Coordinates of C-alpha atoms in Angstrom, one line a residue:
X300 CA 45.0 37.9 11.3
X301 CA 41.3 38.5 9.5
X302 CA 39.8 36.1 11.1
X303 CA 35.8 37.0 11.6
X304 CA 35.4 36.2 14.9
X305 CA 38.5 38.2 15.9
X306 CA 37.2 41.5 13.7
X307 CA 33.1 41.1 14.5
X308 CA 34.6 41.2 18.6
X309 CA 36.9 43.7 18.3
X310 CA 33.9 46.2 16.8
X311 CA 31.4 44.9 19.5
X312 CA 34.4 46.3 22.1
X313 CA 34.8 49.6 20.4
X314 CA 31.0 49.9 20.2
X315 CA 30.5 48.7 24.2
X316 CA 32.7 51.6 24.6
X317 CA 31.1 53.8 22.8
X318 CA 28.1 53.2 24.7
X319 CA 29.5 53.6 27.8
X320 CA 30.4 56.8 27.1
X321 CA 26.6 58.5 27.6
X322 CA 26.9 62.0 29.3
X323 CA 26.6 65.3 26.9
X324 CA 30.0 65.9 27.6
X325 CA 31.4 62.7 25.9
X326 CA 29.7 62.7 22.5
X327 CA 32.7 63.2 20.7
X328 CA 34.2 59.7 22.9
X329 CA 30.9 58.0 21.8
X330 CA 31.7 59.4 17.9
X331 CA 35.1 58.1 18.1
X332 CA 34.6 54.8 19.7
X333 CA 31.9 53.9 17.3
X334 CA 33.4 55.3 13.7
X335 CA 37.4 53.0 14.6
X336 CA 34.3 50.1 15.5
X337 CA 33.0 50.7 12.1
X338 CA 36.3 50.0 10.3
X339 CA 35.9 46.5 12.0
X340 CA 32.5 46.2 11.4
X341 CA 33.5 46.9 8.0
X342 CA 36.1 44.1 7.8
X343 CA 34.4 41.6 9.5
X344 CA 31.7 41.8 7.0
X345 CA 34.8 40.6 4.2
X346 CA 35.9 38.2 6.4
X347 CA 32.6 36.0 6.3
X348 CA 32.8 36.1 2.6
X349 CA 36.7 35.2 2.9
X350 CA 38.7 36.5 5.5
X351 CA 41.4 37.0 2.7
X352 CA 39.5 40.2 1.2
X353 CA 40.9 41.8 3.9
X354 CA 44.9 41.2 2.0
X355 CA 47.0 43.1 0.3
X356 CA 46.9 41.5 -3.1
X357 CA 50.4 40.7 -3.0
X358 CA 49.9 38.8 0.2
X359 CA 46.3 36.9 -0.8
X360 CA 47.5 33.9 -1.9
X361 CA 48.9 33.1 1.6
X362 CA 45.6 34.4 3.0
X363 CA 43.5 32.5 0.9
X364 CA 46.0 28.9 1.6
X365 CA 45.7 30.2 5.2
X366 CA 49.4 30.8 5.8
X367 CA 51.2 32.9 8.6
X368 CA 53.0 35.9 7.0
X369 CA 54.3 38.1 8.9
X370 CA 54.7 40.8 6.1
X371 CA 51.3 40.4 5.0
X372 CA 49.9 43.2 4.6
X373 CA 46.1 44.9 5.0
X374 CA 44.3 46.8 2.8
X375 CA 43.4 50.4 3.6
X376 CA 39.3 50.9 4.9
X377 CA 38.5 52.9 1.7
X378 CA 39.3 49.8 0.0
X379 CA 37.6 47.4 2.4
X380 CA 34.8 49.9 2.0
X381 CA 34.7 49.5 -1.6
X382 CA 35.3 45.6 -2.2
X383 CA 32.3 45.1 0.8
X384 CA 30.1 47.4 -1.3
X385 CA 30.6 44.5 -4.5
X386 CA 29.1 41.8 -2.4
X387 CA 26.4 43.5 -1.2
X388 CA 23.2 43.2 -2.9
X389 CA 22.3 46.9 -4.1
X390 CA 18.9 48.4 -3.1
X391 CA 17.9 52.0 -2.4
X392 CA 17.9 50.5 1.4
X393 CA 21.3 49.3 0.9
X394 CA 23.1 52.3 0.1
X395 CA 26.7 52.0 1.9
X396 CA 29.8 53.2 -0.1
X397 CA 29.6 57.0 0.2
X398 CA 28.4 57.1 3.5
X399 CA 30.7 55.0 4.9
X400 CA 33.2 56.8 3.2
X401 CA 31.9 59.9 4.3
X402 CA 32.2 58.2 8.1
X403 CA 35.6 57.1 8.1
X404 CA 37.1 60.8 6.8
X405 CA 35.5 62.0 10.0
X406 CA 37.4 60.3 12.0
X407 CA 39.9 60.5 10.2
X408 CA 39.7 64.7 10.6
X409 CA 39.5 64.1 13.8
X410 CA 42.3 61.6 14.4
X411 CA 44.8 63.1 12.3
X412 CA 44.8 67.0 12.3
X413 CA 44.2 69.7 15.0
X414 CA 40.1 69.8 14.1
X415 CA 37.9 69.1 16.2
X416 CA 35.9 67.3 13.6
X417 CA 33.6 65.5 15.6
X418 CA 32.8 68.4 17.9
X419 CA 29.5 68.6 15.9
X420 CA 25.4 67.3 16.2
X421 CA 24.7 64.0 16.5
X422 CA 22.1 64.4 13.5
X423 CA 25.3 65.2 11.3
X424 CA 26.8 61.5 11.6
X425 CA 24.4 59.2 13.6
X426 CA 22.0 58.3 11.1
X427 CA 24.6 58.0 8.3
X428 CA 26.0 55.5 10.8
X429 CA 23.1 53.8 11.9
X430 CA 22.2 52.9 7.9
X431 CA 25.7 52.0 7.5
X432 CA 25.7 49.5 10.2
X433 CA 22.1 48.2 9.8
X434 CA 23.2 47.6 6.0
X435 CA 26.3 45.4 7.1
X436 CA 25.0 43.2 9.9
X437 CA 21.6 42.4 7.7
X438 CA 24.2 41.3 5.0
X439 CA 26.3 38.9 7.6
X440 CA 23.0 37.8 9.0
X441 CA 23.6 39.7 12.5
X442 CA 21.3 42.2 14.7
X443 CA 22.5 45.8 14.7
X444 CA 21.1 45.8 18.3
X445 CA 23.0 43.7 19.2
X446 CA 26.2 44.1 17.9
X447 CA 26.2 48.2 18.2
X448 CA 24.2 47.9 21.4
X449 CA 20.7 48.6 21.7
X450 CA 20.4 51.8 23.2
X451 CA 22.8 53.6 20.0
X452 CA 20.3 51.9 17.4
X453 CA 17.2 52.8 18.7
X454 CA 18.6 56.3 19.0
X455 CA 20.1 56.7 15.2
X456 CA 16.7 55.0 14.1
X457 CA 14.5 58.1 15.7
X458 CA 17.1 60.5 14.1
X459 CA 16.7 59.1 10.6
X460 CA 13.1 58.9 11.1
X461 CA 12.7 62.3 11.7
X462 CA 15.6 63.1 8.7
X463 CA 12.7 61.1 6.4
X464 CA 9.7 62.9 8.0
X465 CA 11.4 66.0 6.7
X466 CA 12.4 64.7 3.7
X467 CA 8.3 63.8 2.7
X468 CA 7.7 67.3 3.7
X469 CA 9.7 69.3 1.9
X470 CA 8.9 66.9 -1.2
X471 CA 5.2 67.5 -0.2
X472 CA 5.7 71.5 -0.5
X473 CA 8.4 71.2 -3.5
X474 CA 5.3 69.1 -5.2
X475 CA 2.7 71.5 -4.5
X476 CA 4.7 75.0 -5.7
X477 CA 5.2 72.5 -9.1
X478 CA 1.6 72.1 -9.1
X479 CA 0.9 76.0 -8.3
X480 CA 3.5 77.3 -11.1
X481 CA 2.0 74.6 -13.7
X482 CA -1.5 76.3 -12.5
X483 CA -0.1 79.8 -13.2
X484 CA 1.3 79.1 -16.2
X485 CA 0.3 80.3 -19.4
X486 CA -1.5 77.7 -22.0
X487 CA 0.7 78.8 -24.9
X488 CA 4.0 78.5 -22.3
X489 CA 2.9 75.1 -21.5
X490 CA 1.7 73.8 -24.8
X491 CA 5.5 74.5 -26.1
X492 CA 7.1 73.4 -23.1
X493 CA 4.9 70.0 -23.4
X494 CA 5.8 69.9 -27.1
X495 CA 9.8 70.1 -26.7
X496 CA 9.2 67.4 -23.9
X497 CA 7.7 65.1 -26.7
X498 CA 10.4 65.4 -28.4
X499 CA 12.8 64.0 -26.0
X500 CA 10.8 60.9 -25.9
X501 CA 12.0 60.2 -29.5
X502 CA 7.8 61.7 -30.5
X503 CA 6.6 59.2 -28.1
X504 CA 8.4 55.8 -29.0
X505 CA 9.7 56.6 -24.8
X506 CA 6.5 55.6 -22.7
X507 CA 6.5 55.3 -18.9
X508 CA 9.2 52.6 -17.8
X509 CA 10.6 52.5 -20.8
X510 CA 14.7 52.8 -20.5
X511 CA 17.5 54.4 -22.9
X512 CA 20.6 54.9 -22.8
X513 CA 21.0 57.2 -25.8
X514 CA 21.2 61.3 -25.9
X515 CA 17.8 63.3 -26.0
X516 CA 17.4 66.7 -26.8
X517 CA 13.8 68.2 -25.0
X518 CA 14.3 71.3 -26.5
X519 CA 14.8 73.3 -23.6
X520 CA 17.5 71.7 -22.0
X521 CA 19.1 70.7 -24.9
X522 CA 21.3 67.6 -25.3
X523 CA 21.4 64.9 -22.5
X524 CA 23.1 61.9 -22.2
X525 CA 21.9 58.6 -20.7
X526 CA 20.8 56.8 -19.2
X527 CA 17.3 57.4 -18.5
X528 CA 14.1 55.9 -17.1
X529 CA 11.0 57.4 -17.8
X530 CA 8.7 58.2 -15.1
X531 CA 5.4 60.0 -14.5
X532 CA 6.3 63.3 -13.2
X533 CA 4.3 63.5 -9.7
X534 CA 3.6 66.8 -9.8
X535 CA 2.2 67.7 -13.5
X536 CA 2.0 63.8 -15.0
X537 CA 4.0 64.5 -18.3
X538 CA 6.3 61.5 -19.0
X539 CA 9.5 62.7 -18.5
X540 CA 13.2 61.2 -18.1
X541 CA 14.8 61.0 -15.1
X542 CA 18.5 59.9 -14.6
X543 CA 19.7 57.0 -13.2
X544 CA 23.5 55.8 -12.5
X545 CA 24.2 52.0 -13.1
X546 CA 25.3 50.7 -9.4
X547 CA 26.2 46.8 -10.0
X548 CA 26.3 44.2 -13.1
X549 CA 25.4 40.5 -12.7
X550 CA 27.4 38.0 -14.3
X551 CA 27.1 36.9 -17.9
X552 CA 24.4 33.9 -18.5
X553 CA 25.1 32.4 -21.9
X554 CA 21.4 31.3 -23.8
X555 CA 22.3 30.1 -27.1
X556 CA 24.3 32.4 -29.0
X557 CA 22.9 35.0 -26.9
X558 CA 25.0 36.5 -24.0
X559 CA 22.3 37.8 -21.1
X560 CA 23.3 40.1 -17.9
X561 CA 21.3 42.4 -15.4
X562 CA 22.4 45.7 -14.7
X563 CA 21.1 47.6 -11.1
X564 CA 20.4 51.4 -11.9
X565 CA 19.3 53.9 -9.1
X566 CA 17.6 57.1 -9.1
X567 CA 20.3 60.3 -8.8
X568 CA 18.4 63.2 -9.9
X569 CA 14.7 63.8 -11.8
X570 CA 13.6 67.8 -13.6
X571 CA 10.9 68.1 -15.2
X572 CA 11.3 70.8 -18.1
X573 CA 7.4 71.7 -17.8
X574 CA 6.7 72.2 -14.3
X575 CA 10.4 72.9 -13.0
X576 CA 10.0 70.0 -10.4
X577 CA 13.5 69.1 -9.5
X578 CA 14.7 65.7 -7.3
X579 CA 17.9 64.9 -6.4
X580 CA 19.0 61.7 -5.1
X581 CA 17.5 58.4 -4.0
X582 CA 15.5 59.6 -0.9
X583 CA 13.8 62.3 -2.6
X584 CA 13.1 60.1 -5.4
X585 CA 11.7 57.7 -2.9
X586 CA 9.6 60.5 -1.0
X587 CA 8.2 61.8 -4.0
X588 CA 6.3 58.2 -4.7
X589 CA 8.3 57.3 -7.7
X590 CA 10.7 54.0 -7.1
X591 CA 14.3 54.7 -7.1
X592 CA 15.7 51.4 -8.6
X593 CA 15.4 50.0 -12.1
X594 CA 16.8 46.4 -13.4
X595 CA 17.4 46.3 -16.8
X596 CA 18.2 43.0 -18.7
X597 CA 21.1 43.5 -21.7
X598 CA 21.2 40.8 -24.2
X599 CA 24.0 40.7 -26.7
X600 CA 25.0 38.5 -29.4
X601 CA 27.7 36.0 -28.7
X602 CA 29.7 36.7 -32.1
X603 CA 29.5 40.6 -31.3
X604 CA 30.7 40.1 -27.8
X605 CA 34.0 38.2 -29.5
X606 CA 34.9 39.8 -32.4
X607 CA 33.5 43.6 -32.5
X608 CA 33.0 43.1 -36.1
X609 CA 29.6 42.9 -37.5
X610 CA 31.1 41.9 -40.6
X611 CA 33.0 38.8 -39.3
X612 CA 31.7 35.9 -41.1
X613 CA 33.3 32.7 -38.7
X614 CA 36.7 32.6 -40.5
X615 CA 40.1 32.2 -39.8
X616 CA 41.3 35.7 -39.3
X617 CA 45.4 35.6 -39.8
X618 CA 47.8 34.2 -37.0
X619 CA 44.9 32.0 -36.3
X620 CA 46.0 28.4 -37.8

């Protein structure tokens, strides 16, 4: 019923239709064909973990035994979506929940209501799609080329090539009217906006990579919460925090009495209170020079993680002779 082979054809099929669908007239075909492949691009990629991600999880025990049930049932694409994005390895390249999310309620508009939802630029879906798809077949080991088809690649690729191109640009010009404002500025107006920044990296304990999870108050835009990374602002140079959203946990190594795990953060938005440069997401981040990931190592004590008490001594607490 999962099966990969069964789910990686049955995409390649939508997608060969999708294909074949090439004159101006038929780009809302080509849309459609390719976002109800996606779903089965989606579920194929599950299936070469364990074709019993795809279950209902009152029905995965007889997936995972490899019985026939005819009630079994499947588990809607915005789940799929989500249990895929676990397995995949997160990078600022690897980016796949909320656009494939984003994907599959557009055809969903346009399957089930009277919009014409996909009546709309190919620059408004493609390259979402493209990175989706390149992101899924890189993590079952496949060629986008050549299960999308070629021609529909090659195509979103130039699209989100000129989507970055623009991207650089308008960093480029955002950077420079940061530069020009700093250079307009007043040398009292910056001193005391340099001087409430200082203060939000706890009077410089906060250098450059350092992370915190902690409130900070910079004085001008008063309390924030965590988590941070400090990073060079690339316009002016101050130090300044810029927040990141934790995107995936490893599992716990036990060292000693230690208890050790990795947490993946990426890059969601960056202001700097001195020269009003502002950032928002991972690509403008990325554009701006500054790297959008961070991995930060947690290490926590084994009696903490057990008892929550840093007053337990090792005793017998009650009920537990």
């Amino acid at each position: 019923m999962w099966d990969y082979d069964s789910l990686i054809g049955k995409a390649q099929r939508y997608f060969l239709r999708a294909e074949q669908a090439n004159s101006e007239s038929e780009r809302d075909v080509m849309a459609i064909w390719l976002l109800l492949g996606l779903e089965f691009l989606v579920r194929a990629g599950l299936a070469h973990t364990n074709p019993a991600l795809n279950s209902d999880p009152q029905s995965m025990i007889d997936a995972v035994l490899g019985k026939e049930n005819l009630k079994a049932k499947t588990i809607p694409v915005s789940q799929a979506i989500d249990r895929l994005n676990q397995l995949i390895p997160p990078t600022p390249e690897s980016i796949f929940k909320a656009p494939a999310n984003n994907l599959i309620n557009l055809r969903n508009a346009e399957l089930h209501s009277g919009m014409a939802a996909l009546d709309i630029d190919v620059n408004a879906w493609l390259p979402a799609f493209t990175r989706v798809t390149d992101v899924v077949c890189k993590h079952i080991g496949l060629d986008a080329d050549n299960i999308v088809g070629r021609g529909i690649t090659t195509w979103g690729r130039s699209l989100i090539d000129q989507a970055d191109q623009a991207v650089q640009k308008e960093i480029r010009e955002r950077i420079k009217a940061a530069k020009d404002l700093l250079a307009q500025m007043r040398g009292e107006e910056r001193a005391k906006r340099e001087a409430a920044l200082f203060s939000a990296t706890l009077a410089g304990a906060l250098k450059v990579g350092s992370f915190w999870d902690g409130p900070i108050i910079d004085g001008l835009s008063g309390i924030r919460l965590g988590p941070f990374l400090f990073v060079e602002c690339p316009a002016c140079t101050n130090n300044i925090p810029m927040d990141i959203v934790e995107v995936r946990r490893s599992a716990d190594r036990l060292d000693g009495d230690f208890v050790h795990s990795d947490a993946v953060f990426i890059a969601s938005s960056l202001h700097c209170p001195v020269c009003e440069l502002t950032l928002t997401g991972a690509s403008e981040i990325s554009a701006a020079g500054l790297s959008p990931q961070h991995i930060e190592e947690f290490v926590e004590e084994l009696s903490d993680r057990f008892t929550g008490d840093e007053d337990y001594d090792g005793g017998l607490e009650y009920g537990d002779e």
